[in-house]
mmCIF file of C-alpha atoms and ligand atoms in Angstrom:
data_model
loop_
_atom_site.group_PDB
_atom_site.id
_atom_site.type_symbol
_atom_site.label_atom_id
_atom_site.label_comp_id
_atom_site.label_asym_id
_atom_site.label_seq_id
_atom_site.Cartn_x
_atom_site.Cartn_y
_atom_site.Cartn_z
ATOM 1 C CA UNK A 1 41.559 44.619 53.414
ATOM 2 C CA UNK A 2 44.251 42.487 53.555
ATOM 3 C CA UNK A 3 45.772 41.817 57.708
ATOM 4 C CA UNK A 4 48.062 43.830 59.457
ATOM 5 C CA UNK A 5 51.660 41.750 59.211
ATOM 6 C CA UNK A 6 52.667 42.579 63.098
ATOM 7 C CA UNK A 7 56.773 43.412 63.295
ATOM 8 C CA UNK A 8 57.948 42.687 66.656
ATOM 9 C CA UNK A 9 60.754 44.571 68.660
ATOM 10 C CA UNK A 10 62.691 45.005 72.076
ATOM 11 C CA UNK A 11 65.279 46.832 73.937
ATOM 12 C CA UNK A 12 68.289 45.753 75.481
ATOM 13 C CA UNK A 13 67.419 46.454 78.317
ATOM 14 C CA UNK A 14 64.721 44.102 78.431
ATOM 15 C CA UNK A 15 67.219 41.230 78.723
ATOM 16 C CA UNK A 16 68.293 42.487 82.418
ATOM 17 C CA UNK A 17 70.163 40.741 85.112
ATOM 18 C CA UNK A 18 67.444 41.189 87.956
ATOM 19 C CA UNK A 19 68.711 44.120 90.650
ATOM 20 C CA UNK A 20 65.935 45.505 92.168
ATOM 21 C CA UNK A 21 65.742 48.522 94.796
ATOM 22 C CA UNK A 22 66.460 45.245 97.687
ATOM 23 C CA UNK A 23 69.085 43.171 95.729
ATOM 24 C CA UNK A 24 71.898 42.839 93.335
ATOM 25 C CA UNK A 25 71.487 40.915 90.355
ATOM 26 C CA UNK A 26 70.730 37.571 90.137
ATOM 27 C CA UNK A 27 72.095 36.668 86.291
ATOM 28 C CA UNK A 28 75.323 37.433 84.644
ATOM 29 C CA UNK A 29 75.371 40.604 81.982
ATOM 30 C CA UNK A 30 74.613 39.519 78.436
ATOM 31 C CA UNK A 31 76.928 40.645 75.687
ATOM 32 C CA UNK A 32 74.985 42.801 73.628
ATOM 33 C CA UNK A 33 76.052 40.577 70.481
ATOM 34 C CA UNK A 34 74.138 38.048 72.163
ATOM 35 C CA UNK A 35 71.399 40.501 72.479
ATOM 36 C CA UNK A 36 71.366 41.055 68.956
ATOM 37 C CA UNK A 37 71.435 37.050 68.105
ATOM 38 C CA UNK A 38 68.302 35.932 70.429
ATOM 39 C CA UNK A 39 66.228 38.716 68.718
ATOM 40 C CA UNK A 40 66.574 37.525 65.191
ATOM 41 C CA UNK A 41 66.518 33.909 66.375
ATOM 42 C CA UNK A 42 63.300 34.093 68.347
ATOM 43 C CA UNK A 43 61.141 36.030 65.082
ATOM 44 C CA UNK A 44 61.915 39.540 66.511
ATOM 45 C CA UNK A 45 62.240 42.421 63.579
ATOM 46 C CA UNK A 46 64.179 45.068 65.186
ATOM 47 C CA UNK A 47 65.741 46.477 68.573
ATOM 48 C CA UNK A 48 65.272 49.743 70.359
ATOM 49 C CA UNK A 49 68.289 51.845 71.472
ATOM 50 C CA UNK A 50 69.336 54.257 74.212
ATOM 51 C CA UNK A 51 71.431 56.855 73.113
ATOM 52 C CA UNK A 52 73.801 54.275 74.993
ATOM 53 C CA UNK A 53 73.002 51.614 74.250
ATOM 54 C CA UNK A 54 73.835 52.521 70.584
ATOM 55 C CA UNK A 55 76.962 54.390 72.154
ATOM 56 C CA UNK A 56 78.220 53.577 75.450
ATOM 57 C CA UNK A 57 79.585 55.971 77.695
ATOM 58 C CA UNK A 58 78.427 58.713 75.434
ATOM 59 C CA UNK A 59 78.874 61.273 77.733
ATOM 60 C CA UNK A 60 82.786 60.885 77.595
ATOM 61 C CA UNK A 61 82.330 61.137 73.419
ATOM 62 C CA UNK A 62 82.932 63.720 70.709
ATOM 63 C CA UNK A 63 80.494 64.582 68.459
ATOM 64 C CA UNK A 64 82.575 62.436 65.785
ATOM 65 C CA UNK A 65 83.206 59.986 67.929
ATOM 66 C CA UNK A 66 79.663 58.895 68.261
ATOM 67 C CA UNK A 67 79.200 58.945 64.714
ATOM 68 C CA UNK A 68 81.425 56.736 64.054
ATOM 69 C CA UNK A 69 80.254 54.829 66.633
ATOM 70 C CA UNK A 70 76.855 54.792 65.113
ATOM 71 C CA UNK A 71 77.887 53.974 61.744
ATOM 72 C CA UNK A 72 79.703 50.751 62.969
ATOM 73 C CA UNK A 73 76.593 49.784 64.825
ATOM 74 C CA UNK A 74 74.424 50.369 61.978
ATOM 75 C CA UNK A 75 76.512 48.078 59.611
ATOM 76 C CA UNK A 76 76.432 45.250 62.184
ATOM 77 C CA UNK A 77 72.130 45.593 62.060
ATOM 78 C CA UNK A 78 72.431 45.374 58.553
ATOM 79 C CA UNK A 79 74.661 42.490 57.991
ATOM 80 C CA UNK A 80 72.505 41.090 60.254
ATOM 81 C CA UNK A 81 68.810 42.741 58.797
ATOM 82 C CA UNK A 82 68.007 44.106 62.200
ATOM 83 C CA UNK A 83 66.152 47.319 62.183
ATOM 84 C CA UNK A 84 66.611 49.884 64.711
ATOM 85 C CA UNK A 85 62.717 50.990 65.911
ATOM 86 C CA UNK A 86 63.998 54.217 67.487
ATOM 87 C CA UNK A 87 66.245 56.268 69.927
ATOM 88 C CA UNK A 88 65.593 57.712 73.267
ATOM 89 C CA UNK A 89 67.758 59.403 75.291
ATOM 90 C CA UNK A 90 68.738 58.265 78.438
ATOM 91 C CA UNK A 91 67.715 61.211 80.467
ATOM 92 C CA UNK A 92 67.512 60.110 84.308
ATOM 93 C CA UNK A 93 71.503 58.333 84.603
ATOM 94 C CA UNK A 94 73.785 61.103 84.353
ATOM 95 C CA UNK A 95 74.507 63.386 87.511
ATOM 96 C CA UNK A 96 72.959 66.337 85.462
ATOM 97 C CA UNK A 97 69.694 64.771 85.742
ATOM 98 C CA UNK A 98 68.802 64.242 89.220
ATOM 99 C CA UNK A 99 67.011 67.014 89.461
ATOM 100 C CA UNK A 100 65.340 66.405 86.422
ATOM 101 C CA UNK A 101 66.892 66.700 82.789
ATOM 102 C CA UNK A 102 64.472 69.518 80.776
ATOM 103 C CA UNK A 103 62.844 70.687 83.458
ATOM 104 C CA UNK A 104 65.722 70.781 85.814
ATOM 105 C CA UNK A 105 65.973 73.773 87.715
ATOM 106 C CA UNK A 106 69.714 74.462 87.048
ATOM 107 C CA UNK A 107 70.219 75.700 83.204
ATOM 108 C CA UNK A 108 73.623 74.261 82.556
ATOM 109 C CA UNK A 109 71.208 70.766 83.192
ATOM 110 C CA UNK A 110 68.875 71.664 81.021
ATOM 111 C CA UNK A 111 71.520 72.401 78.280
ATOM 112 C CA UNK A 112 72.801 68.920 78.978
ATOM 113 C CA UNK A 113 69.791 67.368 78.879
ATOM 114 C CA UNK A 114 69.192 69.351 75.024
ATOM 115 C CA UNK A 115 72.608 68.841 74.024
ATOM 116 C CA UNK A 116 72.251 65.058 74.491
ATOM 117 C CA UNK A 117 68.774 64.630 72.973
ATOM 118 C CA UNK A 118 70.462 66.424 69.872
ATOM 119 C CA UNK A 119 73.034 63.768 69.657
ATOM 120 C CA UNK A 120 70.213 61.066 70.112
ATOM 121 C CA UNK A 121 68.714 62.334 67.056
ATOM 122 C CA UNK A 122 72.499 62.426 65.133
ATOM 123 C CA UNK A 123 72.477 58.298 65.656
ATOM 124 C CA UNK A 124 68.896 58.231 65.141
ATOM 125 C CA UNK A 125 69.260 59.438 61.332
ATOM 126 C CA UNK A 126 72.215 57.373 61.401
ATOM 127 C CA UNK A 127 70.536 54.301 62.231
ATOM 128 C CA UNK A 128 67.626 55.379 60.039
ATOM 129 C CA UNK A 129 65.018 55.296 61.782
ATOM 130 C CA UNK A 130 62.926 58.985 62.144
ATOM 131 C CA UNK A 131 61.211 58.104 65.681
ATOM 132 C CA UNK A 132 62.759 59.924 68.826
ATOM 133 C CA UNK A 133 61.111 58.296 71.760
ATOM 134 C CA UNK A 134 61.191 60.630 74.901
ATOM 135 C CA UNK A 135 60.319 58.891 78.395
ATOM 136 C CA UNK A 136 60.317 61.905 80.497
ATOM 137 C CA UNK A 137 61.702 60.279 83.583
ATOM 138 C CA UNK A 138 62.451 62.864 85.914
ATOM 139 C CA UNK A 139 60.493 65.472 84.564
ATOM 140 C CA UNK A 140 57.880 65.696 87.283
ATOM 141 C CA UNK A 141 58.088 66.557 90.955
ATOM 142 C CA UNK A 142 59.137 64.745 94.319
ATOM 143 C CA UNK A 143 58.164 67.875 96.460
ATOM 144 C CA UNK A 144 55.690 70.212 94.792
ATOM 145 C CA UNK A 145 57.400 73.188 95.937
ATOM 146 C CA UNK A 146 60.485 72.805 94.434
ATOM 147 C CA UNK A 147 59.342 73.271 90.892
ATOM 148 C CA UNK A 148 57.305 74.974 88.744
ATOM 149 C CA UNK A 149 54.681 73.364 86.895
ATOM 150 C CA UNK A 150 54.287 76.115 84.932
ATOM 151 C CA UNK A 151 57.574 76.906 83.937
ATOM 152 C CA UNK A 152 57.795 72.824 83.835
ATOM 153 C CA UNK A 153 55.679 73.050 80.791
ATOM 154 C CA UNK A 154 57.623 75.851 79.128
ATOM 155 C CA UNK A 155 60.885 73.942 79.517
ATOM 156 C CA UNK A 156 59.313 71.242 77.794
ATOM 157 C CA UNK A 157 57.946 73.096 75.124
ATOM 158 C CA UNK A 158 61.396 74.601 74.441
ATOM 159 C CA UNK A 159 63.536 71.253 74.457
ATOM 160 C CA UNK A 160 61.073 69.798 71.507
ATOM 161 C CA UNK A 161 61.650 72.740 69.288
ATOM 162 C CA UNK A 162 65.294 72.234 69.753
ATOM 163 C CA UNK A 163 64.886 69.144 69.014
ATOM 164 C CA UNK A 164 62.305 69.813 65.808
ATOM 165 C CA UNK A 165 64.463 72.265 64.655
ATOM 166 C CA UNK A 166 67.944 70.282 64.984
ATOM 167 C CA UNK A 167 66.006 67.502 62.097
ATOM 168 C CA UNK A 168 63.168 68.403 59.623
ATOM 169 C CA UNK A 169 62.436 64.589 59.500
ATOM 170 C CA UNK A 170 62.787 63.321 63.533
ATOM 171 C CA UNK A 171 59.565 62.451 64.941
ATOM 172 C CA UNK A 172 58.819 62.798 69.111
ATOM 173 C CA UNK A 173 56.914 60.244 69.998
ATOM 174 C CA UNK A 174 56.290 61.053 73.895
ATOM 175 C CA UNK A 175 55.712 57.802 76.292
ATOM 176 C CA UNK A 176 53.284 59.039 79.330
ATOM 177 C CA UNK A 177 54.049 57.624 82.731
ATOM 178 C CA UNK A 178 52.140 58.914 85.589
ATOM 179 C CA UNK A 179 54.670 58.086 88.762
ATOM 180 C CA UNK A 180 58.066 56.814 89.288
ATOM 181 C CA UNK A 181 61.165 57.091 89.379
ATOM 182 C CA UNK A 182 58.857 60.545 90.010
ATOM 183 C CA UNK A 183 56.000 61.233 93.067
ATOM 184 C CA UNK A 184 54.457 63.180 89.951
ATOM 185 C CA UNK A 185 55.329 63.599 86.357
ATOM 186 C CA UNK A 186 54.084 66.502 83.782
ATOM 187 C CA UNK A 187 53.077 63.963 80.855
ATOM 188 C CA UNK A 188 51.077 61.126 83.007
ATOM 189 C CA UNK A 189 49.013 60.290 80.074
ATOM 190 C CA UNK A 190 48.188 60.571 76.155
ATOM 191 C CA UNK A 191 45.811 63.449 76.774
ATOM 192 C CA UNK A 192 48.864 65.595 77.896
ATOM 193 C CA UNK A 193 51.077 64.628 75.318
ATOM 194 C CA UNK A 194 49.110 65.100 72.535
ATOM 195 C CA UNK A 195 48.250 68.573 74.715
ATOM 196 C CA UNK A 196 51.999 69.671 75.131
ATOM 197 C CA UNK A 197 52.512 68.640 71.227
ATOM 198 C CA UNK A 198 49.978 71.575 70.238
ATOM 199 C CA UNK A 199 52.090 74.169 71.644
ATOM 200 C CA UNK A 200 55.254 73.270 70.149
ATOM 201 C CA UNK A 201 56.684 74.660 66.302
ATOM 202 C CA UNK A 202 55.708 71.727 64.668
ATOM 203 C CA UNK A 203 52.516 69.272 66.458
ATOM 204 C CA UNK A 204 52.444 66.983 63.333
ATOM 205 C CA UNK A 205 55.987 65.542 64.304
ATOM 206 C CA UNK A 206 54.845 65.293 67.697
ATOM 207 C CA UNK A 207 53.310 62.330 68.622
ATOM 208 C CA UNK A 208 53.365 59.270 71.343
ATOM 209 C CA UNK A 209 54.060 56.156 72.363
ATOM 210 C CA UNK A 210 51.804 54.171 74.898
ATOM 211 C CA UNK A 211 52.917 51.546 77.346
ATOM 212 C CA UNK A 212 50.024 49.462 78.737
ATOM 213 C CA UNK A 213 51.319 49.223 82.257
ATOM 214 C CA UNK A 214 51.766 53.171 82.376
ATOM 215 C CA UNK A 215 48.196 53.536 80.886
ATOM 216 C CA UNK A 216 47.211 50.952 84.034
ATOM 217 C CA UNK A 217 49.370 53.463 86.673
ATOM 218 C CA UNK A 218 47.378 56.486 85.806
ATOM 219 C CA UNK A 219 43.989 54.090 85.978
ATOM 220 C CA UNK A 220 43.429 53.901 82.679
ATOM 221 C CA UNK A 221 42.473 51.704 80.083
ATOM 222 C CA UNK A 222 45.300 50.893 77.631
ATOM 223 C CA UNK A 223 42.936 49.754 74.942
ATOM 224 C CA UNK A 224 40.837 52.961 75.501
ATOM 225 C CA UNK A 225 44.470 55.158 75.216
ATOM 226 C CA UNK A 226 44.911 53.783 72.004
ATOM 227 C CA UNK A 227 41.979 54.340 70.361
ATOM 228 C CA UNK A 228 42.464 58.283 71.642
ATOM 229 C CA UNK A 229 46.000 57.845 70.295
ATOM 230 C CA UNK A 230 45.166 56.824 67.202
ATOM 231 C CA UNK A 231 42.153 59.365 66.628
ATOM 232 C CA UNK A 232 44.929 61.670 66.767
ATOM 233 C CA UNK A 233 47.044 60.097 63.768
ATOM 234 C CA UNK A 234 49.737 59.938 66.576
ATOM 235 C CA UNK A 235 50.138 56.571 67.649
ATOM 236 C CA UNK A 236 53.867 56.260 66.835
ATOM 237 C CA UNK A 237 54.854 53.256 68.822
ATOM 238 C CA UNK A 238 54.046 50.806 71.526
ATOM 239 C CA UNK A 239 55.145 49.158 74.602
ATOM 240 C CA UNK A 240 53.127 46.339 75.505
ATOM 241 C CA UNK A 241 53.246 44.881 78.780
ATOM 242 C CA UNK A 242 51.108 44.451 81.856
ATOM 243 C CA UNK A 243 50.725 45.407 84.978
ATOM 244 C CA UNK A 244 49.037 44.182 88.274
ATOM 245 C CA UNK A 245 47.278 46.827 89.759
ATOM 246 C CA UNK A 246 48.410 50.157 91.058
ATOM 247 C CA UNK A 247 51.936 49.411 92.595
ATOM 248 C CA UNK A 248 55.542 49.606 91.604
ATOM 249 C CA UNK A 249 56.312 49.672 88.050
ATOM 250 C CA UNK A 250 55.980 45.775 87.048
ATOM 251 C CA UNK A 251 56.921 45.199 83.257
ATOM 252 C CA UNK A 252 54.968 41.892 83.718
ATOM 253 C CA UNK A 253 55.049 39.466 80.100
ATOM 254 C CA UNK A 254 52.068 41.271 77.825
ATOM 255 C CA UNK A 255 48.460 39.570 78.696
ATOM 256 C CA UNK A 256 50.032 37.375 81.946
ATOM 257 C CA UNK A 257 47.799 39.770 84.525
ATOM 258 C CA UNK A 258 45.000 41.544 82.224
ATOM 259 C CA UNK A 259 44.190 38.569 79.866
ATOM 260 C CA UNK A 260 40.634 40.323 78.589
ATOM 261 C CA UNK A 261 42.526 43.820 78.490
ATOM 262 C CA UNK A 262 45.100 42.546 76.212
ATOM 263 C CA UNK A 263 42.328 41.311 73.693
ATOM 264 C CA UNK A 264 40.751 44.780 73.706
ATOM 265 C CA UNK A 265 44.194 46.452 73.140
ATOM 266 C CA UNK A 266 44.758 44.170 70.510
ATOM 267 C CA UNK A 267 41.260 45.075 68.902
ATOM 268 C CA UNK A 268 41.908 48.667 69.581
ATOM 269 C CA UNK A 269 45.570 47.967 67.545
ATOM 270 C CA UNK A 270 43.258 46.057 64.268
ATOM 271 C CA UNK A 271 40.421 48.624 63.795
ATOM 272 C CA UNK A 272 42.832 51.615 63.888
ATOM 273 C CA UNK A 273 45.514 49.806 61.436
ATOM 274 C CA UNK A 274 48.361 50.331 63.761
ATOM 275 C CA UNK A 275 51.386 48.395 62.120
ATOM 276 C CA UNK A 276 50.510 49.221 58.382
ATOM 277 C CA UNK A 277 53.064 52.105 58.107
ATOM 278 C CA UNK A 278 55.620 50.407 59.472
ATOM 279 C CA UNK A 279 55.157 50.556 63.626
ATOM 280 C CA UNK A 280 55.749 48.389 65.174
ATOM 281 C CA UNK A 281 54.971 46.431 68.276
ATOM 282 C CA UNK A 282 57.744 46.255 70.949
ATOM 283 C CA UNK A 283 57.584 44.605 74.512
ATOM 284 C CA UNK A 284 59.241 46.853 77.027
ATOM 285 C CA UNK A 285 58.859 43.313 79.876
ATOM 286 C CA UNK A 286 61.379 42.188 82.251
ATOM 287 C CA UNK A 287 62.275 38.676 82.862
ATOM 288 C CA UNK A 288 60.971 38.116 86.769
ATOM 289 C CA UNK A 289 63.868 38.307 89.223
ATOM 290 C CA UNK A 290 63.680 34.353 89.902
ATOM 291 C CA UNK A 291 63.856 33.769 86.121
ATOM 292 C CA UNK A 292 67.325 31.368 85.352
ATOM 293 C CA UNK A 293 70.024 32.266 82.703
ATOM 294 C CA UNK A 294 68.511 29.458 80.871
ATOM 295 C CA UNK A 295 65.407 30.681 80.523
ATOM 296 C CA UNK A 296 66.404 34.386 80.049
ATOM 297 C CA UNK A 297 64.331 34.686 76.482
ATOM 298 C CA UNK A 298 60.789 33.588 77.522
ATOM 299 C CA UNK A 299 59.354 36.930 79.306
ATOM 300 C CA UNK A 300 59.846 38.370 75.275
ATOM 301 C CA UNK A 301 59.181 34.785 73.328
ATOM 302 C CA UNK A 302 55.888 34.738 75.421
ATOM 303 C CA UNK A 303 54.898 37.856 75.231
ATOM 304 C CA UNK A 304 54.924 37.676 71.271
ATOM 305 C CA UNK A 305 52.938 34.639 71.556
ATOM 306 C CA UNK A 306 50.429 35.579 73.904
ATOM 307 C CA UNK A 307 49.863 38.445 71.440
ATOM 308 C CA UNK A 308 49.841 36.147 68.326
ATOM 309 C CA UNK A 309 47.313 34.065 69.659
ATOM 310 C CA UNK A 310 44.935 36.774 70.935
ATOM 311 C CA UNK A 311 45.497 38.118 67.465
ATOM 312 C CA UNK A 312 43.749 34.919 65.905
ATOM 313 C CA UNK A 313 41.405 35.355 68.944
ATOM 314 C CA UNK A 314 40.835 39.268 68.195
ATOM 315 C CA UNK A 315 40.587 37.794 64.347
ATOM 316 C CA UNK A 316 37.461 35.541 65.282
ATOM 317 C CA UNK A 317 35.643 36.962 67.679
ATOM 318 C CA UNK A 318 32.075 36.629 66.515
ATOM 319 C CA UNK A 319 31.715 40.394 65.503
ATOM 320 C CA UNK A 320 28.132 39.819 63.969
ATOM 321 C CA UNK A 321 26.883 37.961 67.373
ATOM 322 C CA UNK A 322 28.481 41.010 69.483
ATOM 323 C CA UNK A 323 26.805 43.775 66.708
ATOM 324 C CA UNK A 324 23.559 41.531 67.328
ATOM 325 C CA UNK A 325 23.941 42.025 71.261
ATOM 326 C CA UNK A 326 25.174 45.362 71.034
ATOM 327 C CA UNK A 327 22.234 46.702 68.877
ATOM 328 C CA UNK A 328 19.328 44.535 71.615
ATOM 329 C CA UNK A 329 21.350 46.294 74.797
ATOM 330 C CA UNK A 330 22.399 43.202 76.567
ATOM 331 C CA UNK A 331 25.613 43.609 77.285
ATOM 332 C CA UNK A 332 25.495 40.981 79.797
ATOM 333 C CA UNK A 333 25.762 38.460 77.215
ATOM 334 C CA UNK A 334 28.194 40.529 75.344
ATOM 335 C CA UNK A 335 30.031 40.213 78.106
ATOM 336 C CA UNK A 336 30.051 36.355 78.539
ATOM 337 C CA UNK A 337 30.766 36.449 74.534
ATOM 338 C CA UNK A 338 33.735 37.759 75.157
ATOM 339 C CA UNK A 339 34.141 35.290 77.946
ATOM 340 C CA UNK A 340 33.789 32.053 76.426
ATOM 341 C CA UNK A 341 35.865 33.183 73.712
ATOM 342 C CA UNK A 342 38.793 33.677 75.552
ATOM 343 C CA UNK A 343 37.886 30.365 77.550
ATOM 344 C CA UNK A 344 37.753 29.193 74.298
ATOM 345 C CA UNK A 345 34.572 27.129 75.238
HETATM 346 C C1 LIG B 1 60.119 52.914 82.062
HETATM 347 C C2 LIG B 1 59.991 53.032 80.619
HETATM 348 C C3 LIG B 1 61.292 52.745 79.896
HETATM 349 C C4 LIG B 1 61.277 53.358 78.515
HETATM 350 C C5 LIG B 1 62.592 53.214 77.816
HETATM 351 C C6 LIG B 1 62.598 53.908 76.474
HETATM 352 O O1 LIG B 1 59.191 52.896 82.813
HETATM 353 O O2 LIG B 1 58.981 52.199 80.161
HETATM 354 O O3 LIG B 1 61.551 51.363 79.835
HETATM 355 O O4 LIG B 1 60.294 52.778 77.734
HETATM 356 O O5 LIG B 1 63.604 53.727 78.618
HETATM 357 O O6 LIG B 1 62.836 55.221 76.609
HETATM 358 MG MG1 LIG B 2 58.424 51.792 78.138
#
């Protein structure tokens, strides 16, 4: 069979200026037109949008308005043959989402949070692209009491056959986190996605998206998430990234911390043919806080290059040496296989 022809994508929000919880920024904004110009010229297919990011200030916009909005943005991608991956919307800004945006306990909230994910899908046919991408931010918990698990789940259920219903094409594709901004969130992982999907009007246009550093937050494998993922039929799109250990939310370059686990997620992506109906494989990183204006593109240019050359590693690994050591039990040499390989020794 011929091989998988990756198609590479970010956000813009990946190109960020470096605030964290302790600081301000510590680079200038980027004009998004600039945005738009480093993807094509550094081999990148297509860009992920916000809801706001498509249309800014959104909230303050007519229905027509953001339209037209999203009309104007969608000739600019073409002229420049820029795809648009998907939409997701930005759930966890507004003041109606502090206490959570679907699950909120307030119902005028929860109508917001519906409302807005209805217009998400408006640009998202606009921009033609039939992926929805929900990062449930705040639905989870900071003090158990105060919610309803229960009733969490049911509020969930209900926004995404809203959301099925508003468009007979829009796919969810759910992207598990297990912790922050949240102590706790409902979807932590692929299992409960794929879970929640089941009880909604339509599972086959539910599906989900992993991120490898999320997968590493709940102590998971990423590789191992895919493979369930993609069992499923429902691996809709991808965030590569890493992650070192169980701490903040990092957003490291893909492979810089978990060299070996970015081989196996790569091998997980090749035997499961992710990429061959058009997915594609997006790096949600974030330059480090040090990084200079000059150097603002290499957190994505490396990360697409780390993954191209585990590809050709992924590509020749000795598969017949590791069936041989496989089939005689000695993993310990499978092991050191995969080793040396890497090494490149
Ligand atoms: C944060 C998430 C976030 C989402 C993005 C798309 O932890 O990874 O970056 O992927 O907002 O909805
Ligand atoms: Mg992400």
């Amino acid at each position: 069979m011929a091989k998988t022809k990756y198609k590479f994508c970010f956000g813009p929000w990946n190109i960020s200026e470096g605030q964290d919880p302790y600081g301000p920024t510590t680079r200038p904004a980027q004009s998004f037109d600039w945005k738009l110009k480093q993807l094509k010229k550094h081999g990148f297919d297509a860009m992920m949008f916000h809801d706001d990011d498509a249309v800014p200030d959104i909230d303050t916009k007519s229905e027509r308005q953001i339209r037209k909005e999203a009309r104007a943005l969608k000739q600019r991608l073409d002229d420049l043959g820029i795809a648009a991956e998907m939409v997701a919307p930005r759930l966890w800004f507004a003041p109606e989402t502090i206490d959570g945006a679907y699950t909120s306990n307030d119902a005028k909230c929860r109508r917001y949070a519906i409302e807005r994910s209805l217009r998400s899908i408006d640009i998202a046919n606009i921009l033609e692209t039939d992926i929805l991408v929900l990062w449930l931010a705040r639905e989870g918990s900071y003090i158990r009491e105060s919610k309803d698990a229960r009733r969490g789940v049911d509020y969930l259920v209900q926004a995404f056959d809203r959301m099925l219903a508003h468009d007979r094409r829009i796919r969810l594709s759910i992207e598990p986190k297990p912790n922050e901004p949240m102590d706790h969130a409902y979807i932590p992982t692929i299992g409960h996605a794929l879970a929640i999907a089941n009880l909604t009007r339509d599972p086959k246009r539910v599906g989900c998206l992993i991120e490898s550093a999320h997968a590493i937050l709940a102590g998971l494998d990423p590789a191992d998430e895919i493979d369930f993922a993609c069992a499923f039929g429902k691996l809709w799109s991808l965030h590569l990234n890493d992650q070192n250990g169980l701490k903040y939310d990092q957003d490291r370059p893909f492979g810089c911390t978990n060299l070996r686990s970015a081989f196996d997620q790569i091998r997980a992506l090749e035997r499961n043919g992710y990429g061959r109906h058009g997915e594609y494989v997006c790096f949600d990183v974030h330059p480090f806080r040090t990084t200079r204006p000059e150097h603002w593109m290499r957190h994505l240019v490396n990360s697409r290059r780390t993954f191209l050359r585990l590809l050709q590693k992924a590509r020749s690994f000795d598969e017949a040496e590791a069936k041989r050591l496989i089939a005689d039990r000695n993993y310990q040499d499978l092991d050191q296989l995969v080793i040396e390989h890497l090494m490149g020794v």
